[in-house]
Amino acid sequence: MIEPEHCALIIERYYREIFSYCYAKLGCSYHSAEDCTQEVFVVFFSKHDRLEETENIRLWLYRTADNVIKAFLRRTPPSVSLEDSAEAMNIADSGGFDDTDESLLDVLEPDERKLLELYYDSDYGQRNEAAKRLGLSLPALYRKIHKIKKKLRAADK
């Protein structure tokens, strides 16, 4: 069994490596790679109690990353360029969005929105510090962000 304290060290050690792997596999899409990397470590933290210290954690993380990427690609529709999107061109031609347009972020509570902004305004090293300032461990921060993203996906449907 891997102790929770050891999990933070594993995340710190392998985060950038797994992110780089996801980034390359996802065609250099920063946000997709970030989402998948976060999901890899959410899965890791949820299963850490069933993993043994003697297991090759690095290999396990790469296998998990492959599975997360495959699932991500299955559920993510192919991207369309703005020039090919009639809706986007209509918005651009009309001068953009109105202030009255609802934002998907409106479904979030103010503290959730603030947490999401803090998360995306920082890179990995700063996230560790941000988690500490919030009184959270890095895995707890990832779990909260994961729940917020699930809430946004559910509201988008």
mmCIF file of C-alpha atoms in Angstrom:
data_model
loop_
_atom_site.group_PDB
_atom_site.id
_atom_site.type_symbol
_atom_site.label_atom_id
_atom_site.label_comp_id
_atom_site.label_asym_id
_atom_site.label_seq_id
_atom_site.Cartn_x
_atom_site.Cartn_y
_atom_site.Cartn_z
ATOM 1 C CA MET A 1 0.000 0.000 0.000
ATOM 2 C CA ILE A 2 1.311 3.439 -0.921
ATOM 3 C CA GLU A 3 0.857 5.930 1.894
ATOM 4 C CA PRO A 4 -1.019 9.178 1.077
ATOM 5 C CA GLU A 5 2.029 11.253 2.040
ATOM 6 C CA HIS A 6 4.067 9.323 -0.522
ATOM 7 C CA CYS A 7 1.429 10.091 -3.186
ATOM 8 C CA ALA A 8 2.284 13.799 -3.151
ATOM 9 C CA LEU A 9 5.948 12.946 -3.768
ATOM 10 C CA ILE A 10 4.997 10.680 -6.671
ATOM 11 C CA ILE A 11 2.833 13.420 -8.179
ATOM 12 C CA GLU A 12 5.658 15.952 -7.844
ATOM 13 C CA ARG A 13 8.156 13.549 -9.362
ATOM 14 C CA TYR A 14 6.132 12.386 -12.377
ATOM 15 C CA TYR A 15 3.659 15.201 -13.138
ATOM 16 C CA ARG A 16 5.741 16.999 -15.777
ATOM 17 C CA GLU A 17 6.801 13.730 -17.400
ATOM 18 C CA ILE A 18 3.228 12.457 -17.698
ATOM 19 C CA PHE A 19 2.045 15.894 -18.852
ATOM 20 C CA SER A 20 4.704 15.901 -21.608
ATOM 21 C CA TYR A 21 3.624 12.428 -22.674
ATOM 22 C CA CYS A 22 -0.047 13.442 -22.827
ATOM 23 C CA TYR A 23 0.864 16.670 -24.627
ATOM 24 C CA ALA A 24 2.717 14.749 -27.340
ATOM 25 C CA LYS A 25 -0.002 12.099 -27.678
ATOM 26 C CA LEU A 26 -2.767 14.712 -27.940
ATOM 27 C CA GLY A 27 -1.222 16.701 -30.757
ATOM 28 C CA CYS A 28 0.301 19.412 -28.568
ATOM 29 C CA SER A 29 -3.020 20.476 -27.062
ATOM 30 C CA TYR A 30 -2.056 22.096 -23.757
ATOM 31 C CA HIS A 31 -5.500 22.071 -22.141
ATOM 32 C CA SER A 32 -6.316 18.523 -23.236
ATOM 33 C CA ALA A 33 -2.961 17.327 -21.934
ATOM 34 C CA GLU A 34 -3.565 19.150 -18.666
ATOM 35 C CA ASP A 35 -7.008 17.549 -18.287
ATOM 36 C CA CYS A 36 -5.686 14.080 -19.053
ATOM 37 C CA THR A 37 -2.680 14.466 -16.761
ATOM 38 C CA GLN A 38 -4.925 15.560 -13.945
ATOM 39 C CA GLU A 39 -7.197 12.580 -14.588
ATOM 40 C CA VAL A 40 -4.184 10.216 -14.447
ATOM 41 C CA PHE A 41 -3.333 11.473 -10.975
ATOM 42 C CA VAL A 42 -6.964 11.395 -9.822
ATOM 43 C CA VAL A 43 -7.032 7.710 -10.828
ATOM 44 C CA PHE A 44 -3.666 7.185 -9.130
ATOM 45 C CA PHE A 45 -4.820 8.759 -5.898
ATOM 46 C CA SER A 46 -8.096 6.834 -5.913
ATOM 47 C CA LYS A 47 -6.198 3.537 -6.327
ATOM 48 C CA HIS A 48 -3.053 4.240 -4.298
ATOM 49 C CA ASP A 49 -4.228 2.028 -1.453
ATOM 50 C CA ARG A 50 -4.297 -0.985 -3.799
ATOM 51 C CA LEU A 51 -0.859 -0.348 -5.275
ATOM 52 C CA GLU A 52 2.299 -1.727 -3.724
ATOM 53 C CA GLU A 53 5.476 0.284 -3.116
ATOM 54 C CA THR A 54 7.348 -2.362 -5.111
ATOM 55 C CA GLU A 55 5.279 -1.824 -8.264
ATOM 56 C CA ASN A 56 6.794 0.193 -11.060
ATOM 57 C CA ILE A 57 4.757 3.350 -10.442
ATOM 58 C CA ARG A 58 6.199 5.121 -13.488
ATOM 59 C CA LEU A 59 5.068 2.303 -15.789
ATOM 60 C CA TRP A 60 1.678 2.205 -14.057
ATOM 61 C CA LEU A 61 1.270 5.976 -14.613
ATOM 62 C CA TYR A 62 2.104 5.641 -18.321
ATOM 63 C CA ARG A 63 -0.388 2.796 -18.765
ATOM 64 C CA THR A 64 -3.014 4.851 -16.968
ATOM 65 C CA ALA A 65 -2.152 7.849 -19.154
ATOM 66 C CA ASP A 66 -2.675 5.711 -22.269
ATOM 67 C CA ASN A 67 -6.078 4.591 -20.995
ATOM 68 C CA VAL A 68 -7.087 8.137 -20.021
ATOM 69 C CA ILE A 69 -6.000 9.489 -23.419
ATOM 70 C CA LYS A 70 -7.946 6.773 -25.264
ATOM 71 C CA ALA A 71 -11.068 7.536 -23.215
ATOM 72 C CA PHE A 72 -10.572 11.275 -23.765
ATOM 73 C CA LEU A 73 -10.285 10.819 -27.532
ATOM 74 C CA ARG A 74 -13.409 8.624 -27.618
ATOM 75 C CA ARG A 75 -15.542 11.205 -25.823
ATOM 76 C CA THR A 76 -14.077 14.332 -27.441
ATOM 77 C CA PRO A 77 -15.566 15.280 -30.796
ATOM 78 C CA PRO A 78 -13.135 16.181 -33.537
ATOM 79 C CA SER A 79 -12.239 19.854 -33.553
ATOM 80 C CA VAL A 80 -13.577 22.190 -36.206
ATOM 81 C CA SER A 81 -11.728 25.280 -37.286
ATOM 82 C CA LEU A 82 -13.506 28.596 -36.786
ATOM 83 C CA GLU A 83 -13.535 29.204 -40.523
ATOM 84 C CA ASP A 84 -15.498 25.967 -41.021
ATOM 85 C CA SER A 85 -18.029 26.788 -38.311
ATOM 86 C CA ALA A 86 -20.994 28.832 -39.536
ATOM 87 C CA GLU A 87 -22.039 29.589 -35.941
ATOM 88 C CA ALA A 88 -18.606 30.961 -35.048
ATOM 89 C CA MET A 89 -18.507 33.061 -38.198
ATOM 90 C CA ASN A 90 -21.979 34.469 -37.421
ATOM 91 C CA ILE A 91 -20.831 35.441 -33.932
ATOM 92 C CA ALA A 92 -17.695 37.046 -35.360
ATOM 93 C CA ASP A 93 -19.737 38.910 -38.004
ATOM 94 C CA SER A 94 -22.232 40.161 -35.424
ATOM 95 C CA GLY A 95 -19.533 41.672 -33.215
ATOM 96 C CA GLY A 96 -19.206 38.893 -30.653
ATOM 97 C CA PHE A 97 -21.205 37.843 -27.629
ATOM 98 C CA ASP A 98 -23.644 40.071 -25.766
ATOM 99 C CA ASP A 99 -23.107 40.776 -22.084
ATOM 100 C CA THR A 100 -26.472 39.109 -21.563
ATOM 101 C CA ASP A 101 -25.199 35.766 -22.883
ATOM 102 C CA GLU A 102 -25.044 33.207 -20.103
ATOM 103 C CA SER A 103 -21.709 31.680 -19.257
ATOM 104 C CA LEU A 104 -21.321 28.030 -18.418
ATOM 105 C CA LEU A 105 -19.335 29.224 -15.400
ATOM 106 C CA ASP A 106 -22.548 30.725 -13.981
ATOM 107 C CA VAL A 107 -23.492 27.249 -12.691
ATOM 108 C CA LEU A 108 -20.557 27.370 -10.286
ATOM 109 C CA GLU A 109 -20.632 28.659 -6.748
ATOM 110 C CA PRO A 110 -18.360 31.684 -6.182
ATOM 111 C CA ASP A 111 -15.812 29.599 -4.243
ATOM 112 C CA GLU A 112 -15.747 26.976 -7.020
ATOM 113 C CA ARG A 113 -15.228 29.659 -9.634
ATOM 114 C CA LYS A 114 -12.428 31.245 -7.588
ATOM 115 C CA LEU A 115 -10.750 27.844 -7.138
ATOM 116 C CA LEU A 116 -10.981 27.154 -10.883
ATOM 117 C CA GLU A 117 -9.500 30.562 -11.718
ATOM 118 C CA LEU A 118 -6.672 30.039 -9.229
ATOM 119 C CA TYR A 119 -5.982 26.605 -10.710
ATOM 120 C CA TYR A 120 -5.795 27.784 -14.319
ATOM 121 C CA ASP A 121 -3.856 30.943 -13.468
ATOM 122 C CA SER A 122 -1.003 28.865 -12.068
ATOM 123 C CA ASP A 123 1.353 26.260 -13.444
ATOM 124 C CA TYR A 124 2.121 22.985 -11.686
ATOM 125 C CA GLY A 125 4.716 24.325 -9.244
ATOM 126 C CA GLN A 126 2.439 27.155 -8.214
ATOM 127 C CA ARG A 127 -0.490 24.764 -7.788
ATOM 128 C CA ASN A 128 1.325 23.015 -5.004
ATOM 129 C CA GLU A 129 1.738 26.363 -3.224
ATOM 130 C CA ALA A 130 -1.879 27.311 -3.986
ATOM 131 C CA ALA A 131 -3.075 24.026 -2.486
ATOM 132 C CA LYS A 132 -1.064 24.703 0.666
ATOM 133 C CA ARG A 133 -2.511 28.234 0.954
ATOM 134 C CA LEU A 134 -5.999 26.749 0.688
ATOM 135 C CA GLY A 135 -5.180 24.184 3.354
ATOM 136 C CA LEU A 136 -5.415 21.323 0.841
ATOM 137 C CA SER A 137 -3.053 18.649 -0.310
ATOM 138 C CA LEU A 138 -2.252 18.621 -4.029
ATOM 139 C CA PRO A 139 -4.345 15.457 -4.588
ATOM 140 C CA ALA A 140 -7.273 17.097 -2.746
ATOM 141 C CA LEU A 141 -6.966 20.147 -5.017
ATOM 142 C CA TYR A 142 -7.016 17.857 -8.066
ATOM 143 C CA ARG A 143 -10.118 16.071 -6.755
ATOM 144 C CA LYS A 144 -11.930 19.396 -6.226
ATOM 145 C CA ILE A 145 -11.014 20.595 -9.724
ATOM 146 C CA HIS A 146 -12.121 17.243 -11.141
ATOM 147 C CA LYS A 147 -15.528 17.604 -9.440
ATOM 148 C CA ILE A 148 -15.902 21.159 -10.755
ATOM 149 C CA LYS A 149 -15.108 19.986 -14.293
ATOM 150 C CA LYS A 150 -17.688 17.204 -13.965
ATOM 151 C CA LYS A 151 -20.247 19.779 -12.856
ATOM 152 C CA LEU A 152 -19.435 21.961 -15.876
ATOM 153 C CA ARG A 153 -19.676 18.983 -18.270
ATOM 154 C CA ALA A 154 -23.059 18.016 -16.804
ATOM 155 C CA ALA A 155 -24.333 21.589 -17.156
ATOM 156 C CA ASP A 156 -23.113 21.735 -20.760
ATOM 157 C CA LYS A 157 -25.344 18.829 -21.836
#
